[in-house]
Amino acid sequence: MKLSDRTELVKRLRACLNCLSEFHVISACNSKRSCFVCKKKHHTLLHKYSTPTTDPNVFPSSEPPVASPADMCSVQEVVNNSESNSFLEHSRASFHTNGNCKSVLINSAIIYVKDSQGIRRPLRAILDCASESSFISSNAANVLGLKKQKVNIPICGLNDASININRRISAQISNAKNDSQWDIDFLLVPKISHLSPSKKINVKHWNIPNNVQLADPTFFIPQKVDLLLGAELFFAFLEKDKIKIGNNLFCNLAVSDI
């Protein structure tokens, strides 16, 4: 996606231009992070390069601290988040089901990853527009059997909490049709998240068009998460258009028919 399209999409979603959260604007952003290129208050993916030869999708050669898997944001729904937990309020969208129970709905997709034998294996991924790296669970990495590389990369999260990642794998991911591929470096973590969603969601009355192929057909059933795909791929996976599927619920069209 071009820089102009990325910027237009963020503005259309009324998201923060600095951290890409949908729950506040840039004037209310408390993040200490800024553009890695110019250090100004905007996300690195929204940096406007002065020379046309510079690739806006390439980060500086040094590996900066990246956002943790907890810093997740969703563009799937628009909700009143005034009563949400402070740990999640800037990163996940929640909605009421029955009674006072809440479930969390985040962008998910079934992604195919080549293992050490060249076999494409389906893994469940969540899309995180606030993470500057992609992550894989240790269990999924072991299933793939790909070579693990030693690294020492700091991961910064909420309240400047930091841990070091010491393993990374390189893998090729693709969509179901296998007509789009990406070579991605995944940082290994013990676990991406708990089961997502936390409880089964009743989608019986959601107006999902029959002609739309969902990136994750069973998104409403609690399942384990194998991968977290960061901002590098987040914009590549989203179309500009949305489909309204219910009250305050929107579904983004995914690019490349993931």
mmCIF file with all atom_site columns, C-alpha atoms in Angstrom, residues 62-234:
data_model
loop_
_atom_site.group_PDB
_atom_site.id
_atom_site.type_symbol
_atom_site.label_atom_id
_atom_site.label_alt_id
_atom_site.label_comp_id
_atom_site.label_asym_id
_atom_site.label_entity_id
_atom_site.label_seq_id
_atom_site.pdbx_PDB_ins_code
_atom_site.Cartn_x
_atom_site.Cartn_y
_atom_site.Cartn_z
_atom_site.occupancy
_atom_site.B_iso_or_equiv
_atom_site.pdbx_formal_charge
_atom_site.auth_seq_id
_atom_site.auth_comp_id
_atom_site.auth_asym_id
_atom_site.auth_atom_id
_atom_site.pdbx_PDB_model_num
ATOM 1   C CA . SER A 1 62  ? 19.589  -1.052  13.218 1.00 0.00 ? 62  SER A CA 1
ATOM 2   C CA . GLU A 1 63  ? 16.856  -3.020  14.923 1.00 0.00 ? 63  GLU A CA 1
ATOM 3   C CA . PRO A 1 64  ? 14.895  -0.649  17.191 1.00 0.00 ? 64  PRO A CA 1
ATOM 4   C CA . PRO A 1 65  ? 12.828  -1.773  20.170 1.00 0.00 ? 65  PRO A CA 1
ATOM 5   C CA . VAL A 1 66  ? 9.486   -3.081  18.950 1.00 0.00 ? 66  VAL A CA 1
ATOM 6   C CA . ALA A 1 67  ? 6.015   -3.118  20.390 1.00 0.00 ? 67  ALA A CA 1
ATOM 7   C CA . SER A 1 68  ? 5.006   -6.149  22.417 1.00 0.00 ? 68  SER A CA 1
ATOM 8   C CA . PRO A 1 69  ? 2.246   -8.597  21.453 1.00 0.00 ? 69  PRO A CA 1
ATOM 9   C CA . ALA A 1 70  ? 0.075   -6.975  24.120 1.00 0.00 ? 70  ALA A CA 1
ATOM 10  C CA . ASP A 1 71  ? -0.091  -3.756  22.115 1.00 0.00 ? 71  ASP A CA 1
ATOM 11  C CA . MET A 1 72  ? -2.853  -4.971  19.809 1.00 0.00 ? 72  MET A CA 1
ATOM 12  C CA . CYS A 1 73  ? -5.387  -2.769  18.061 1.00 0.00 ? 73  CYS A CA 1
ATOM 13  C CA . SER A 1 74  ? -8.483  -3.713  16.131 1.00 0.00 ? 74  SER A CA 1
ATOM 14  C CA . VAL A 1 75  ? -10.294 -1.981  13.289 1.00 0.00 ? 75  VAL A CA 1
ATOM 15  C CA . GLN A 1 76  ? -13.126 -4.462  13.240 1.00 0.00 ? 76  GLN A CA 1
ATOM 16  C CA . GLU A 1 77  ? -15.565 -2.511  15.350 1.00 0.00 ? 77  GLU A CA 1
ATOM 17  C CA . VAL A 1 78  ? -16.368 0.919   16.739 1.00 0.00 ? 78  VAL A CA 1
ATOM 18  C CA . VAL A 1 79  ? -17.446 0.899   20.375 1.00 0.00 ? 79  VAL A CA 1
ATOM 19  C CA . ASN A 1 80  ? -17.779 3.103   23.436 1.00 0.00 ? 80  ASN A CA 1
ATOM 20  C CA . ASN A 1 81  ? -14.704 2.085   25.382 1.00 0.00 ? 81  ASN A CA 1
ATOM 21  C CA . SER A 1 82  ? -15.083 4.305   28.440 1.00 0.00 ? 82  SER A CA 1
ATOM 22  C CA . GLU A 1 83  ? -15.541 1.364   30.817 1.00 0.00 ? 83  GLU A CA 1
ATOM 23  C CA . SER A 1 84  ? -12.827 -0.898  29.440 1.00 0.00 ? 84  SER A CA 1
ATOM 24  C CA . ASN A 1 85  ? -9.831  -2.111  31.369 1.00 0.00 ? 85  ASN A CA 1
ATOM 25  C CA . SER A 1 86  ? -6.949  0.390   31.263 1.00 0.00 ? 86  SER A CA 1
ATOM 26  C CA . PHE A 1 87  ? -4.503  -2.280  30.078 1.00 0.00 ? 87  PHE A CA 1
ATOM 27  C CA . LEU A 1 88  ? -6.608  -2.978  27.003 1.00 0.00 ? 88  LEU A CA 1
ATOM 28  C CA . GLU A 1 89  ? -8.368  0.278   26.300 1.00 0.00 ? 89  GLU A CA 1
ATOM 29  C CA . HIS A 1 90  ? -5.806  1.552   23.806 1.00 0.00 ? 90  HIS A CA 1
ATOM 30  C CA . SER A 1 91  ? -5.180  -1.750  22.116 1.00 0.00 ? 91  SER A CA 1
ATOM 31  C CA . ARG A 1 92  ? -8.264  -3.930  21.834 1.00 0.00 ? 92  ARG A CA 1
ATOM 32  C CA . ALA A 1 93  ? -11.891 -3.324  20.964 1.00 0.00 ? 93  ALA A CA 1
ATOM 33  C CA . SER A 1 94  ? -14.529 -5.029  23.090 1.00 0.00 ? 94  SER A CA 1
ATOM 34  C CA . PHE A 1 95  ? -18.253 -5.448  22.830 1.00 0.00 ? 95  PHE A CA 1
ATOM 35  C CA . HIS A 1 96  ? -21.108 -6.620  25.053 1.00 0.00 ? 96  HIS A CA 1
ATOM 36  C CA . THR A 1 97  ? -22.584 -10.059 24.506 1.00 0.00 ? 97  THR A CA 1
ATOM 37  C CA . ASN A 1 98  ? -25.170 -11.367 26.987 1.00 0.00 ? 98  ASN A CA 1
ATOM 38  C CA . GLY A 1 99  ? -25.544 -9.650  30.352 1.00 0.00 ? 99  GLY A CA 1
ATOM 39  C CA . ASN A 1 100 ? -22.440 -7.811  31.503 1.00 0.00 ? 100 ASN A CA 1
ATOM 40  C CA . CYS A 1 101 ? -19.969 -10.266 29.958 1.00 0.00 ? 101 CYS A CA 1
ATOM 41  C CA . LYS A 1 102 ? -17.500 -8.909  27.438 1.00 0.00 ? 102 LYS A CA 1
ATOM 42  C CA . SER A 1 103 ? -15.609 -10.600 24.671 1.00 0.00 ? 103 SER A CA 1
ATOM 43  C CA . VAL A 1 104 ? -12.683 -9.261  22.701 1.00 0.00 ? 104 VAL A CA 1
ATOM 44  C CA . LEU A 1 105 ? -12.705 -9.358  18.921 1.00 0.00 ? 105 LEU A CA 1
ATOM 45  C CA . ILE A 1 106 ? -9.489  -8.729  17.036 1.00 0.00 ? 106 ILE A CA 1
ATOM 46  C CA . ASN A 1 107 ? -8.426  -9.074  13.416 1.00 0.00 ? 107 ASN A CA 1
ATOM 47  C CA . SER A 1 108 ? -7.517  -12.681 12.665 1.00 0.00 ? 108 SER A CA 1
ATOM 48  C CA . ALA A 1 109 ? -6.705  -14.714 9.567  1.00 0.00 ? 109 ALA A CA 1
ATOM 49  C CA . ILE A 1 110 ? -5.634  -18.194 8.540  1.00 0.00 ? 110 ILE A CA 1
ATOM 50  C CA . ILE A 1 111 ? -2.141  -17.854 7.092  1.00 0.00 ? 111 ILE A CA 1
ATOM 51  C CA . TYR A 1 112 ? -0.159  -20.583 5.339  1.00 0.00 ? 112 TYR A CA 1
ATOM 52  C CA . VAL A 1 113 ? 3.476   -20.966 6.383  1.00 0.00 ? 113 VAL A CA 1
ATOM 53  C CA . LYS A 1 114 ? 6.054   -23.204 4.686  1.00 0.00 ? 114 LYS A CA 1
ATOM 54  C CA . ASP A 1 115 ? 7.702   -25.659 7.061  1.00 0.00 ? 115 ASP A CA 1
ATOM 55  C CA . SER A 1 116 ? 11.198  -27.153 6.820  1.00 0.00 ? 116 SER A CA 1
ATOM 56  C CA . GLN A 1 117 ? 9.934   -29.709 4.269  1.00 0.00 ? 117 GLN A CA 1
ATOM 57  C CA . GLY A 1 118 ? 8.362   -27.065 2.033  1.00 0.00 ? 118 GLY A CA 1
ATOM 58  C CA . ILE A 1 119 ? 4.824   -28.026 3.075  1.00 0.00 ? 119 ILE A CA 1
ATOM 59  C CA . ARG A 1 120 ? 2.344   -25.168 3.526  1.00 0.00 ? 120 ARG A CA 1
ATOM 60  C CA . ARG A 1 121 ? 0.814   -25.393 6.985  1.00 0.00 ? 121 ARG A CA 1
ATOM 61  C CA . PRO A 1 122 ? -2.249  -23.355 8.030  1.00 0.00 ? 122 PRO A CA 1
ATOM 62  C CA . LEU A 1 123 ? -1.667  -21.265 11.159 1.00 0.00 ? 123 LEU A CA 1
ATOM 63  C CA . ARG A 1 124 ? -3.946  -18.782 12.867 1.00 0.00 ? 124 ARG A CA 1
ATOM 64  C CA . ALA A 1 125 ? -2.654  -15.223 12.977 1.00 0.00 ? 125 ALA A CA 1
ATOM 65  C CA . ILE A 1 126 ? -3.812  -11.963 14.485 1.00 0.00 ? 126 ILE A CA 1
ATOM 66  C CA . LEU A 1 127 ? -3.056  -8.624  12.837 1.00 0.00 ? 127 LEU A CA 1
ATOM 67  C CA . ASP A 1 128 ? -1.475  -5.976  15.050 1.00 0.00 ? 128 ASP A CA 1
ATOM 68  C CA . CYS A 1 129 ? -1.201  -2.474  13.620 1.00 0.00 ? 129 CYS A CA 1
ATOM 69  C CA . ALA A 1 130 ? 0.800   -1.257  16.639 1.00 0.00 ? 130 ALA A CA 1
ATOM 70  C CA . SER A 1 131 ? 3.568   -3.851  16.567 1.00 0.00 ? 131 SER A CA 1
ATOM 71  C CA . GLU A 1 132 ? 6.747   -3.131  14.638 1.00 0.00 ? 132 GLU A CA 1
ATOM 72  C CA . SER A 1 133 ? 7.698   -6.812  14.393 1.00 0.00 ? 133 SER A CA 1
ATOM 73  C CA . SER A 1 134 ? 5.961   -10.118 13.804 1.00 0.00 ? 134 SER A CA 1
ATOM 74  C CA . PHE A 1 135 ? 5.889   -12.929 16.370 1.00 0.00 ? 135 PHE A CA 1
ATOM 75  C CA . ILE A 1 136 ? 5.398   -16.693 16.435 1.00 0.00 ? 136 ILE A CA 1
ATOM 76  C CA . SER A 1 137 ? 4.647   -18.958 19.378 1.00 0.00 ? 137 SER A CA 1
ATOM 77  C CA . SER A 1 138 ? 7.315   -21.475 20.363 1.00 0.00 ? 138 SER A CA 1
ATOM 78  C CA . ASN A 1 139 ? 4.884   -24.323 19.762 1.00 0.00 ? 139 ASN A CA 1
ATOM 79  C CA . ALA A 1 140 ? 4.141   -23.188 16.191 1.00 0.00 ? 140 ALA A CA 1
ATOM 80  C CA . ALA A 1 141 ? 7.852   -22.678 15.512 1.00 0.00 ? 141 ALA A CA 1
ATOM 81  C CA . ASN A 1 142 ? 8.592   -26.228 16.661 1.00 0.00 ? 142 ASN A CA 1
ATOM 82  C CA . VAL A 1 143 ? 5.858   -27.610 14.402 1.00 0.00 ? 143 VAL A CA 1
ATOM 83  C CA . LEU A 1 144 ? 7.382   -25.817 11.401 1.00 0.00 ? 144 LEU A CA 1
ATOM 84  C CA . GLY A 1 145 ? 10.855  -27.139 12.212 1.00 0.00 ? 145 GLY A CA 1
ATOM 85  C CA . LEU A 1 146 ? 12.586  -24.111 10.701 1.00 0.00 ? 146 LEU A CA 1
ATOM 86  C CA . LYS A 1 147 ? 16.092  -23.081 11.741 1.00 0.00 ? 147 LYS A CA 1
ATOM 87  C CA . LYS A 1 148 ? 16.167  -20.790 14.762 1.00 0.00 ? 148 LYS A CA 1
ATOM 88  C CA . GLN A 1 149 ? 18.608  -17.900 14.668 1.00 0.00 ? 149 GLN A CA 1
ATOM 89  C CA . LYS A 1 150 ? 20.166  -16.377 17.774 1.00 0.00 ? 150 LYS A CA 1
ATOM 90  C CA . VAL A 1 151 ? 19.299  -12.716 18.316 1.00 0.00 ? 151 VAL A CA 1
ATOM 91  C CA . ASN A 1 152 ? 19.209  -10.224 21.156 1.00 0.00 ? 152 ASN A CA 1
ATOM 92  C CA . ILE A 1 153 ? 16.311  -7.860  20.533 1.00 0.00 ? 153 ILE A CA 1
ATOM 93  C CA . PRO A 1 154 ? 14.632  -5.753  23.243 1.00 0.00 ? 154 PRO A CA 1
ATOM 94  C CA . ILE A 1 155 ? 10.844  -5.736  23.266 1.00 0.00 ? 155 ILE A CA 1
ATOM 95  C CA . CYS A 1 156 ? 9.260   -2.690  24.873 1.00 0.00 ? 156 CYS A CA 1
ATOM 96  C CA . GLY A 1 157 ? 5.664   -2.729  26.067 1.00 0.00 ? 157 GLY A CA 1
ATOM 97  C CA . LEU A 1 158 ? 3.394   -0.844  28.431 1.00 0.00 ? 158 LEU A CA 1
ATOM 98  C CA . ASN A 1 159 ? 4.991   1.335   31.117 1.00 0.00 ? 159 ASN A CA 1
ATOM 99  C CA . ASP A 1 160 ? 8.340   0.837   29.375 1.00 0.00 ? 160 ASP A CA 1
ATOM 100 C CA . ALA A 1 161 ? 8.424   -2.813  30.449 1.00 0.00 ? 161 ALA A CA 1
ATOM 101 C CA . SER A 1 162 ? 11.144  -4.578  28.457 1.00 0.00 ? 162 SER A CA 1
ATOM 102 C CA . ILE A 1 163 ? 12.189  -8.164  27.753 1.00 0.00 ? 163 ILE A CA 1
ATOM 103 C CA . ASN A 1 164 ? 14.776  -9.603  25.390 1.00 0.00 ? 164 ASN A CA 1
ATOM 104 C CA . ILE A 1 165 ? 13.966  -11.969 22.538 1.00 0.00 ? 165 ILE A CA 1
ATOM 105 C CA . ASN A 1 166 ? 16.770  -14.444 21.827 1.00 0.00 ? 166 ASN A CA 1
ATOM 106 C CA . ARG A 1 167 ? 15.417  -16.495 18.917 1.00 0.00 ? 167 ARG A CA 1
ATOM 107 C CA . ARG A 1 168 ? 14.098  -15.669 15.460 1.00 0.00 ? 168 ARG A CA 1
ATOM 108 C CA . ILE A 1 169 ? 13.020  -17.686 12.429 1.00 0.00 ? 169 ILE A CA 1
ATOM 109 C CA . SER A 1 170 ? 12.629  -16.693 8.793  1.00 0.00 ? 170 SER A CA 1
ATOM 110 C CA . ALA A 1 171 ? 9.608   -18.097 6.988  1.00 0.00 ? 171 ALA A CA 1
ATOM 111 C CA . GLN A 1 172 ? 7.546   -17.685 3.850  1.00 0.00 ? 172 GLN A CA 1
ATOM 112 C CA . ILE A 1 173 ? 3.864   -17.035 4.386  1.00 0.00 ? 173 ILE A CA 1
ATOM 113 C CA . SER A 1 174 ? 1.130   -17.069 1.765  1.00 0.00 ? 174 SER A CA 1
ATOM 114 C CA . ASN A 1 175 ? -2.614  -16.796 1.301  1.00 0.00 ? 175 ASN A CA 1
ATOM 115 C CA . ALA A 1 176 ? -4.973  -19.715 0.729  1.00 0.00 ? 176 ALA A CA 1
ATOM 116 C CA . LYS A 1 177 ? -4.682  -19.449 -3.061 1.00 0.00 ? 177 LYS A CA 1
ATOM 117 C CA . ASN A 1 178 ? -0.886  -19.295 -2.813 1.00 0.00 ? 178 ASN A CA 1
ATOM 118 C CA . ASP A 1 179 ? -0.796  -16.437 -5.305 1.00 0.00 ? 179 ASP A CA 1
ATOM 119 C CA . SER A 1 180 ? 0.711   -13.969 -2.802 1.00 0.00 ? 180 SER A CA 1
ATOM 120 C CA . GLN A 1 181 ? 3.801   -14.704 -0.717 1.00 0.00 ? 181 GLN A CA 1
ATOM 121 C CA . TRP A 1 182 ? 5.809   -12.760 1.833  1.00 0.00 ? 182 TRP A CA 1
ATOM 122 C CA . ASP A 1 183 ? 9.182   -13.562 3.419  1.00 0.00 ? 183 ASP A CA 1
ATOM 123 C CA . ILE A 1 184 ? 8.920   -12.662 7.093  1.00 0.00 ? 184 ILE A CA 1
ATOM 124 C CA . ASP A 1 185 ? 11.196  -12.735 10.132 1.00 0.00 ? 185 ASP A CA 1
ATOM 125 C CA . PHE A 1 186 ? 9.306   -13.919 13.222 1.00 0.00 ? 186 PHE A CA 1
ATOM 126 C CA . LEU A 1 187 ? 10.492  -13.346 16.777 1.00 0.00 ? 187 LEU A CA 1
ATOM 127 C CA . LEU A 1 188 ? 9.876   -16.338 19.050 1.00 0.00 ? 188 LEU A CA 1
ATOM 128 C CA . VAL A 1 189 ? 7.776   -15.892 22.172 1.00 0.00 ? 189 VAL A CA 1
ATOM 129 C CA . PRO A 1 190 ? 6.426   -18.605 24.493 1.00 0.00 ? 190 PRO A CA 1
ATOM 130 C CA . LYS A 1 191 ? 2.832   -17.627 23.773 1.00 0.00 ? 191 LYS A CA 1
ATOM 131 C CA . ILE A 1 192 ? 1.097   -15.006 21.634 1.00 0.00 ? 192 ILE A CA 1
ATOM 132 C CA . SER A 1 193 ? -2.071  -14.713 23.707 1.00 0.00 ? 193 SER A CA 1
ATOM 133 C CA . HIS A 1 194 ? -4.774  -16.716 25.438 1.00 0.00 ? 194 HIS A CA 1
ATOM 134 C CA . LEU A 1 195 ? -7.575  -18.281 23.409 1.00 0.00 ? 195 LEU A CA 1
ATOM 135 C CA . SER A 1 196 ? -9.114  -15.691 21.128 1.00 0.00 ? 196 SER A CA 1
ATOM 136 C CA . PRO A 1 197 ? -11.897 -14.754 21.465 1.00 0.00 ? 197 PRO A CA 1
ATOM 137 C CA . SER A 1 198 ? -12.216 -15.590 25.154 1.00 0.00 ? 198 SER A CA 1
ATOM 138 C CA . LYS A 1 199 ? -15.713 -17.035 24.650 1.00 0.00 ? 199 LYS A CA 1
ATOM 139 C CA . LYS A 1 200 ? -17.818 -18.117 21.697 1.00 0.00 ? 200 LYS A CA 1
ATOM 140 C CA . ILE A 1 201 ? -19.536 -15.223 19.937 1.00 0.00 ? 201 ILE A CA 1
ATOM 141 C CA . ASN A 1 202 ? -23.073 -15.466 18.616 1.00 0.00 ? 202 ASN A CA 1
ATOM 142 C CA . VAL A 1 203 ? -22.877 -14.265 15.005 1.00 0.00 ? 203 VAL A CA 1
ATOM 143 C CA . LYS A 1 204 ? -26.280 -15.604 13.963 1.00 0.00 ? 204 LYS A CA 1
ATOM 144 C CA . HIS A 1 205 ? -27.681 -12.127 13.334 1.00 0.00 ? 205 HIS A CA 1
ATOM 145 C CA . TRP A 1 206 ? -24.581 -10.612 11.766 1.00 0.00 ? 206 TRP A CA 1
ATOM 146 C CA . ASN A 1 207 ? -25.106 -9.548  8.164  1.00 0.00 ? 207 ASN A CA 1
ATOM 147 C CA . ILE A 1 208 ? -22.021 -11.149 6.634  1.00 0.00 ? 208 ILE A CA 1
ATOM 148 C CA . PRO A 1 209 ? -22.474 -11.214 2.822  1.00 0.00 ? 209 PRO A CA 1
ATOM 149 C CA . ASN A 1 210 ? -22.442 -14.697 1.308  1.00 0.00 ? 210 ASN A CA 1
ATOM 150 C CA . ASN A 1 211 ? -20.012 -13.595 -1.406 1.00 0.00 ? 211 ASN A CA 1
ATOM 151 C CA . VAL A 1 212 ? -17.355 -12.520 1.105  1.00 0.00 ? 212 VAL A CA 1
ATOM 152 C CA . GLN A 1 213 ? -14.683 -15.103 1.879  1.00 0.00 ? 213 GLN A CA 1
ATOM 153 C CA . LEU A 1 214 ? -13.604 -14.572 5.471  1.00 0.00 ? 214 LEU A CA 1
ATOM 154 C CA . ALA A 1 215 ? -9.897  -14.554 6.271  1.00 0.00 ? 215 ALA A CA 1
ATOM 155 C CA . ASP A 1 216 ? -10.732 -16.549 9.400  1.00 0.00 ? 216 ASP A CA 1
ATOM 156 C CA . PRO A 1 217 ? -14.012 -18.441 8.832  1.00 0.00 ? 217 PRO A CA 1
ATOM 157 C CA . THR A 1 218 ? -14.236 -19.572 12.467 1.00 0.00 ? 218 THR A CA 1
ATOM 158 C CA . PHE A 1 219 ? -13.184 -16.253 14.041 1.00 0.00 ? 219 PHE A CA 1
ATOM 159 C CA . PHE A 1 220 ? -16.077 -16.459 16.525 1.00 0.00 ? 220 PHE A CA 1
ATOM 160 C CA . ILE A 1 221 ? -14.851 -19.712 18.131 1.00 0.00 ? 221 ILE A CA 1
ATOM 161 C CA . PRO A 1 222 ? -12.189 -19.561 20.894 1.00 0.00 ? 222 PRO A CA 1
ATOM 162 C CA . GLN A 1 223 ? -8.916  -20.867 19.438 1.00 0.00 ? 223 GLN A CA 1
ATOM 163 C CA . LYS A 1 224 ? -5.188  -20.651 20.022 1.00 0.00 ? 224 LYS A CA 1
ATOM 164 C CA . VAL A 1 225 ? -3.150  -17.978 18.243 1.00 0.00 ? 225 VAL A CA 1
ATOM 165 C CA . ASP A 1 226 ? 0.017   -19.074 16.431 1.00 0.00 ? 226 ASP A CA 1
ATOM 166 C CA . LEU A 1 227 ? 1.237   -15.838 14.849 1.00 0.00 ? 227 LEU A CA 1
ATOM 167 C CA . LEU A 1 228 ? 1.116   -12.097 15.325 1.00 0.00 ? 228 LEU A CA 1
ATOM 168 C CA . LEU A 1 229 ? 1.660   -10.112 12.132 1.00 0.00 ? 229 LEU A CA 1
ATOM 169 C CA . GLY A 1 230 ? 2.887   -6.571  12.719 1.00 0.00 ? 230 GLY A CA 1
ATOM 170 C CA . ALA A 1 231 ? 2.449   -3.209  11.041 1.00 0.00 ? 231 ALA A CA 1
ATOM 171 C CA . GLU A 1 232 ? 4.757   -4.187  8.170  1.00 0.00 ? 232 GLU A CA 1
ATOM 172 C CA . LEU A 1 233 ? 1.956   -6.412  6.852  1.00 0.00 ? 233 LEU A CA 1
ATOM 173 C CA . PHE A 1 234 ? -1.086  -4.888  8.535  1.00 0.00 ? 234 PHE A CA 1
#
